Amino acid sequence: MPRKVAAGPVNPVRASAVELFFDLVFIFTLGRLSSTLAEEPSWVAAAQAVIFLLAFWWIWYNTNLATDSLDCERPTVQVLIICVMLGSLLMSINVPDAFGKQGFVFAGAYLGIHLGRTLVMAFYLHGTSAWRRPVRGVIWYLISGTIWFAGAAASGDTRMLWWACALAIDYSAPALRWRLPRLGRATAAEWRLSGEHLAERYRQFIILALGETILATGNFYRESSRDLEDTAAFLVTFWTVVFLWWTYFYRTTSNLAVKINEAIDPYRVNLRAGYTHLLMVRASCSPASAGS
């Protein structure tokens, strides 16, 4: 099976224009999460921010896997990515109102994104050895979707617990290889990944996260009294971001593409990379929220 199933045996390394356009919404998202923590610095707000971050990262991560298999030059695929972008923007606008009156909007957009993208994948992969891959995904998302909507019907801390359970299901599915009765579990043969493409997409997202932190830090210092304490916080945050950038781009990612391409089970390697990058994105956002 060619990796780019909608285009034939084409394996471009560079990210497409629509993928870079798609990333723009996450600049807004990371900014919303940082400003939410700055406006209401509490343990509850921090827990809600973690839930938001996990939800948005899962959208980005799985959409990234979809673009690794589909030809992003096809108009239908571009429309799909733009629709995912619109849904993600709708979710971002409702941060933190999702824990208020906009719970069903947030949950509906989240589930709609995953189901819509996975159904399109099923359409393009039909007739290939990887067709069961999105079919399993649809069923798993329907299971977690019931939990998402149960949470939307609840309120306060109860909603947070429901949504935490739903995210636990979403994040556990790939670790369990999307195992289902009759369909079994996903095998390594169902995944043909491009290490170069995936590594580049991770680098691009880390740049977005670090860039948003720089913007938040600059805005904080501009609006502060610029006394000794504020200046010290500004400098510590700036050099922390520089250290994260240097460590990631010159010490961390040099072999990621090779490891994915040469792995016996490339999906497992990419999954670990996805979880690790989630922690790095969380860490890169911490200085800004702390400084604010």
Short mmCIF file of C-alpha atoms in Angstrom, two decimals:
data_model
loop_
_atom_site.label_atom_id
_atom_site.label_comp_id
_atom_site.label_asym_id
_atom_site.label_seq_id
_atom_site.Cartn_x
_atom_site.Cartn_y
_atom_site.Cartn_z
CA MET A 1 0.00 0.00 0.00
CA PRO A 2 1.46 3.40 -0.89
CA ARG A 3 1.77 5.71 2.04
CA LYS A 4 -0.09 8.54 0.33
CA VAL A 5 -3.13 6.43 -0.52
CA ALA A 6 -4.97 9.28 -2.22
CA ALA A 7 -2.07 10.13 -4.49
CA GLY A 8 -0.25 6.95 -5.32
CA PRO A 9 3.33 6.03 -4.41
CA VAL A 10 4.36 9.56 -3.46
CA ASN A 11 6.25 10.20 -0.24
CA PRO A 12 6.87 13.94 0.18
CA VAL A 13 9.03 14.88 3.16
CA ARG A 14 7.98 18.49 3.55
CA ALA A 15 4.79 19.51 5.29
CA SER A 16 2.10 20.86 2.99
CA ALA A 17 0.78 24.41 2.99
CA VAL A 18 -2.59 23.33 4.40
CA GLU A 19 -0.84 21.64 7.35
CA LEU A 20 1.03 24.85 8.18
CA PHE A 21 -2.21 26.80 7.81
CA PHE A 22 -3.89 24.30 10.14
CA ASP A 23 -1.26 24.97 12.82
CA LEU A 24 -2.28 28.63 13.04
CA VAL A 25 -5.34 27.82 15.12
CA PHE A 26 -3.12 26.32 17.80
CA ILE A 27 -1.26 29.60 18.26
CA PHE A 28 -4.61 31.04 19.30
CA THR A 29 -5.33 27.95 21.41
CA LEU A 30 -2.07 28.09 23.37
CA GLY A 31 -2.61 31.79 23.92
CA ARG A 32 -6.10 31.15 25.27
CA LEU A 33 -4.79 28.52 27.69
CA SER A 34 -2.04 30.82 28.94
CA SER A 35 -4.36 33.79 29.40
CA THR A 36 -6.91 31.61 31.22
CA LEU A 37 -4.30 30.55 33.75
CA ALA A 38 -3.12 34.13 34.13
CA GLU A 39 -6.63 35.45 34.76
CA GLU A 40 -7.52 32.78 37.32
CA PRO A 41 -4.41 31.15 38.83
CA SER A 42 -5.90 28.29 40.82
CA TRP A 43 -5.67 24.51 41.03
CA VAL A 44 -9.09 24.17 39.41
CA ALA A 45 -8.07 26.41 36.51
CA ALA A 46 -4.84 24.46 36.14
CA ALA A 47 -6.73 21.14 36.04
CA GLN A 48 -9.12 22.52 33.43
CA ALA A 49 -6.18 23.78 31.36
CA VAL A 50 -4.65 20.29 31.41
CA ILE A 51 -7.91 18.81 30.12
CA PHE A 52 -8.07 21.44 27.37
CA LEU A 53 -4.45 20.83 26.40
CA LEU A 54 -4.95 17.06 26.24
CA ALA A 55 -8.02 17.49 24.05
CA PHE A 56 -6.34 19.89 21.63
CA TRP A 57 -3.15 17.86 21.45
CA TRP A 58 -5.11 14.72 20.60
CA ILE A 59 -6.72 16.56 17.70
CA TRP A 60 -3.38 17.81 16.40
CA TYR A 61 -1.62 14.47 16.87
CA ASN A 62 -4.25 12.37 15.07
CA THR A 63 -4.77 14.92 12.31
CA ASN A 64 -1.02 14.78 11.79
CA LEU A 65 -1.25 11.00 11.34
CA ALA A 66 -4.05 11.52 8.82
CA THR A 67 -2.02 13.97 6.73
CA ASP A 68 0.86 11.50 6.80
CA SER A 69 -1.37 9.02 4.94
CA LEU A 70 -3.41 11.31 2.69
CA ASP A 71 -2.42 13.53 -0.20
CA CYS A 72 -2.90 17.07 1.11
CA GLU A 73 -2.91 18.46 -2.42
CA ARG A 74 -6.31 16.88 -3.02
CA PRO A 75 -9.10 19.49 -2.58
CA THR A 76 -11.24 17.06 -0.57
CA VAL A 77 -8.40 16.47 1.90
CA GLN A 78 -7.74 20.20 2.16
CA VAL A 79 -11.42 20.80 2.93
CA LEU A 80 -11.20 18.12 5.62
CA ILE A 81 -8.19 19.80 7.28
CA ILE A 82 -9.86 23.22 7.11
CA CYS A 83 -13.00 21.77 8.74
CA VAL A 84 -10.83 20.33 11.51
CA MET A 85 -9.28 23.77 11.83
CA LEU A 86 -12.72 25.39 12.13
CA GLY A 87 -13.82 22.90 14.77
CA SER A 88 -10.60 23.44 16.72
CA LEU A 89 -11.09 27.20 16.56
CA LEU A 90 -14.64 26.81 17.85
CA MET A 91 -13.31 24.78 20.77
CA SER A 92 -10.61 27.38 21.47
CA ILE A 93 -13.14 30.21 21.52
CA ASN A 94 -15.06 28.32 24.21
CA VAL A 95 -12.06 28.06 26.56
CA PRO A 96 -12.77 28.23 29.51
CA ASP A 97 -16.55 28.53 28.90
CA ALA A 98 -16.63 24.81 28.14
CA PHE A 99 -16.90 24.27 31.89
CA GLY A 100 -19.86 26.61 31.92
CA LYS A 101 -22.69 26.92 29.41
CA GLN A 102 -20.72 25.81 26.34
CA GLY A 103 -20.01 22.22 27.39
CA PHE A 104 -22.06 20.63 24.61
CA VAL A 105 -20.48 22.90 21.99
CA PHE A 106 -16.99 21.93 23.10
CA ALA A 107 -17.76 18.20 23.34
CA GLY A 108 -19.69 18.20 20.06
CA ALA A 109 -16.87 19.93 18.18
CA TYR A 110 -14.29 17.55 19.66
CA LEU A 111 -16.25 14.42 18.74
CA GLY A 112 -17.23 15.80 15.34
CA ILE A 113 -13.59 16.46 14.46
CA HIS A 114 -12.46 12.96 15.33
CA LEU A 115 -15.39 11.16 13.72
CA GLY A 116 -15.32 13.27 10.56
CA ARG A 117 -11.58 12.87 10.04
CA THR A 118 -11.68 9.13 10.78
CA LEU A 119 -14.60 8.52 8.40
CA VAL A 120 -12.72 10.29 5.60
CA MET A 121 -9.72 8.09 6.36
CA ALA A 122 -11.98 5.02 6.12
CA PHE A 123 -13.18 6.21 2.71
CA TYR A 124 -9.68 6.66 1.32
CA LEU A 125 -8.26 3.51 2.89
CA HIS A 126 -11.13 1.29 1.75
CA GLY A 127 -9.83 -1.70 -0.13
CA THR A 128 -6.38 -1.57 1.48
CA SER A 129 -4.86 -3.60 4.30
CA ALA A 130 -5.16 -0.54 6.56
CA TRP A 131 -8.93 -0.11 6.21
CA ARG A 132 -9.63 -1.57 9.66
CA ARG A 133 -7.49 1.15 11.19
CA PRO A 134 -10.05 3.98 10.88
CA VAL A 135 -12.98 1.59 11.42
CA ARG A 136 -11.62 0.79 14.87
CA GLY A 137 -11.11 4.50 15.45
CA VAL A 138 -14.75 5.32 14.74
CA ILE A 139 -15.94 2.77 17.30
CA TRP A 140 -13.48 3.93 19.97
CA TYR A 141 -14.47 7.58 19.45
CA LEU A 142 -18.15 6.69 19.73
CA ILE A 143 -17.40 5.01 23.07
CA SER A 144 -15.50 8.00 24.42
CA GLY A 145 -18.06 10.35 22.86
CA THR A 146 -20.77 9.05 25.17
CA ILE A 147 -18.54 9.99 28.12
CA TRP A 148 -17.85 13.42 26.64
CA PHE A 149 -21.57 14.16 26.32
CA ALA A 150 -22.29 12.73 29.77
CA GLY A 151 -19.76 15.23 31.08
CA ALA A 152 -21.34 18.06 29.11
CA ALA A 153 -24.66 17.24 30.79
CA ALA A 154 -23.01 17.44 34.22
CA SER A 155 -21.56 20.53 35.86
CA GLY A 156 -18.61 21.74 37.90
CA ASP A 157 -16.13 19.18 39.16
CA THR A 158 -18.34 16.33 37.93
CA ARG A 159 -17.91 17.50 34.34
CA MET A 160 -14.16 17.61 34.84
CA LEU A 161 -14.15 14.02 36.08
CA TRP A 162 -16.30 12.78 33.18
CA TRP A 163 -14.05 14.50 30.65
CA ALA A 164 -10.91 13.20 32.32
CA CYS A 165 -12.34 9.68 31.93
CA ALA A 166 -13.16 10.35 28.27
CA LEU A 167 -9.60 11.52 27.61
CA ALA A 168 -8.26 8.46 29.41
CA ILE A 169 -10.21 6.30 26.94
CA ASP A 170 -8.94 8.31 23.96
CA TYR A 171 -5.31 8.13 25.07
CA SER A 172 -5.56 4.45 26.05
CA ALA A 173 -6.92 3.32 22.67
CA PRO A 174 -3.62 3.49 20.74
CA ALA A 175 -1.70 2.01 23.68
CA LEU A 176 -4.13 -0.94 23.48
CA ARG A 177 -3.66 -1.01 19.69
CA TRP A 178 -7.31 -0.05 19.19
CA ARG A 179 -8.34 -3.58 20.20
CA LEU A 180 -11.97 -4.50 19.53
CA PRO A 181 -14.00 -7.73 19.37
CA ARG A 182 -13.93 -9.34 15.91
CA LEU A 183 -11.67 -6.60 14.50
CA GLY A 184 -8.82 -7.53 16.83
CA ARG A 185 -6.02 -5.02 17.32
CA ALA A 186 -4.04 -2.90 14.90
CA THR A 187 -0.84 -4.45 13.57
CA ALA A 188 2.38 -2.82 12.49
CA ALA A 189 1.58 -3.72 8.88
CA GLU A 190 -1.37 -1.30 8.93
CA TRP A 191 0.93 1.69 9.48
CA ARG A 192 3.35 3.04 6.90
CA LEU A 193 4.69 6.25 8.37
CA SER A 194 7.13 8.81 7.03
CA GLY A 195 9.63 9.57 9.77
CA GLU A 196 10.85 12.71 8.00
CA HIS A 197 7.36 14.15 7.67
CA LEU A 198 6.35 13.37 11.25
CA ALA A 199 9.60 14.69 12.71
CA GLU A 200 9.17 17.93 10.79
CA ARG A 201 5.59 18.32 12.03
CA TYR A 202 6.71 17.88 15.64
CA ARG A 203 9.43 20.51 15.16
CA GLN A 204 6.91 22.92 13.71
CA PHE A 205 4.54 22.52 16.64
CA ILE A 206 7.32 22.99 19.20
CA ILE A 207 8.28 26.22 17.43
CA LEU A 208 4.64 27.35 17.75
CA ALA A 209 4.59 26.54 21.46
CA LEU A 210 7.87 28.31 22.14
CA GLY A 211 6.84 31.26 19.97
CA GLU A 212 3.59 31.67 21.88
CA THR A 213 5.55 31.63 25.14
CA ILE A 214 7.81 34.40 23.84
CA LEU A 215 4.75 36.47 22.84
CA ALA A 216 3.10 35.93 26.24
CA THR A 217 6.34 36.82 28.02
CA GLY A 218 6.75 40.01 26.01
CA ASN A 219 3.15 41.07 26.65
CA PHE A 220 3.54 40.36 30.37
CA TYR A 221 6.66 42.51 30.64
CA ARG A 222 5.20 45.30 28.52
CA GLU A 223 2.17 45.59 30.82
CA SER A 224 4.12 45.12 34.06
CA SER A 225 5.72 47.78 36.28
CA ARG A 226 9.14 46.60 35.00
CA ASP A 227 10.63 46.62 38.46
CA LEU A 228 13.43 44.30 39.55
CA GLU A 229 11.11 41.36 40.24
CA ASP A 230 9.29 41.65 36.89
CA THR A 231 12.55 42.08 35.00
CA ALA A 232 14.04 39.02 36.69
CA ALA A 233 10.93 36.96 35.80
CA PHE A 234 11.12 38.22 32.21
CA LEU A 235 14.79 37.27 31.83
CA VAL A 236 14.40 33.87 33.51
CA THR A 237 11.47 33.01 31.24
CA PHE A 238 13.25 34.18 28.10
CA TRP A 239 16.41 32.18 28.80
CA THR A 240 14.35 29.15 29.81
CA VAL A 241 12.65 29.21 26.42
CA VAL A 242 16.03 29.59 24.71
CA PHE A 243 17.32 26.57 26.64
CA LEU A 244 14.25 24.50 25.67
CA TRP A 245 14.70 25.50 22.01
CA TRP A 246 18.40 24.67 21.99
CA THR A 247 17.93 21.35 23.79
CA TYR A 248 15.11 20.24 21.52
CA PHE A 249 16.48 21.25 18.13
CA TYR A 250 20.14 20.39 18.70
CA ARG A 251 19.97 17.51 21.17
CA THR A 252 16.62 15.75 20.83
CA THR A 253 15.15 15.45 17.34
CA SER A 254 18.16 14.62 15.19
CA ASN A 255 17.42 10.87 15.14
CA LEU A 256 13.62 10.84 15.45
CA ALA A 257 12.98 10.41 11.72
CA VAL A 258 15.52 7.58 11.48
CA LYS A 259 14.05 5.81 14.52
CA ILE A 260 10.54 5.92 13.04
CA ASN A 261 11.65 4.74 9.61
CA GLU A 262 13.81 1.89 10.91
CA ALA A 263 11.55 0.69 13.71
CA ILE A 264 9.93 -2.72 13.53
CA ASP A 265 6.79 -1.05 14.85
CA PRO A 266 6.95 2.60 13.66
CA TYR A 267 3.52 3.44 15.08
CA ARG A 268 4.67 2.56 18.60
CA VAL A 269 7.71 4.82 18.23
CA ASN A 270 5.57 7.66 16.92
CA LEU A 271 3.08 7.17 19.76
CA ARG A 272 5.84 7.53 22.33
CA ALA A 273 7.06 10.62 20.48
CA GLY A 274 3.54 12.06 20.62
CA TYR A 275 3.24 11.57 24.38
CA THR A 276 6.73 13.00 24.92
CA HIS A 277 6.02 16.07 22.81
CA LEU A 278 2.84 16.66 24.78
CA LEU A 279 4.95 16.94 27.94
CA MET A 280 7.34 19.31 26.18
CA VAL A 281 4.50 21.53 24.97
CA ARG A 282 3.16 21.62 28.52
CA ALA A 283 6.60 22.54 29.84
CA SER A 284 7.11 25.26 27.22
CA CYS A 285 3.83 26.91 28.23
CA SER A 286 4.62 26.83 31.95
CA PRO A 287 7.08 29.74 32.09
CA ALA A 288 4.61 32.17 30.53
CA SER A 289 1.80 31.24 32.85
CA ALA A 290 4.12 31.38 35.85
CA GLY A 291 5.48 34.72 34.82
CA SER A 292 2.05 36.17 34.36
#
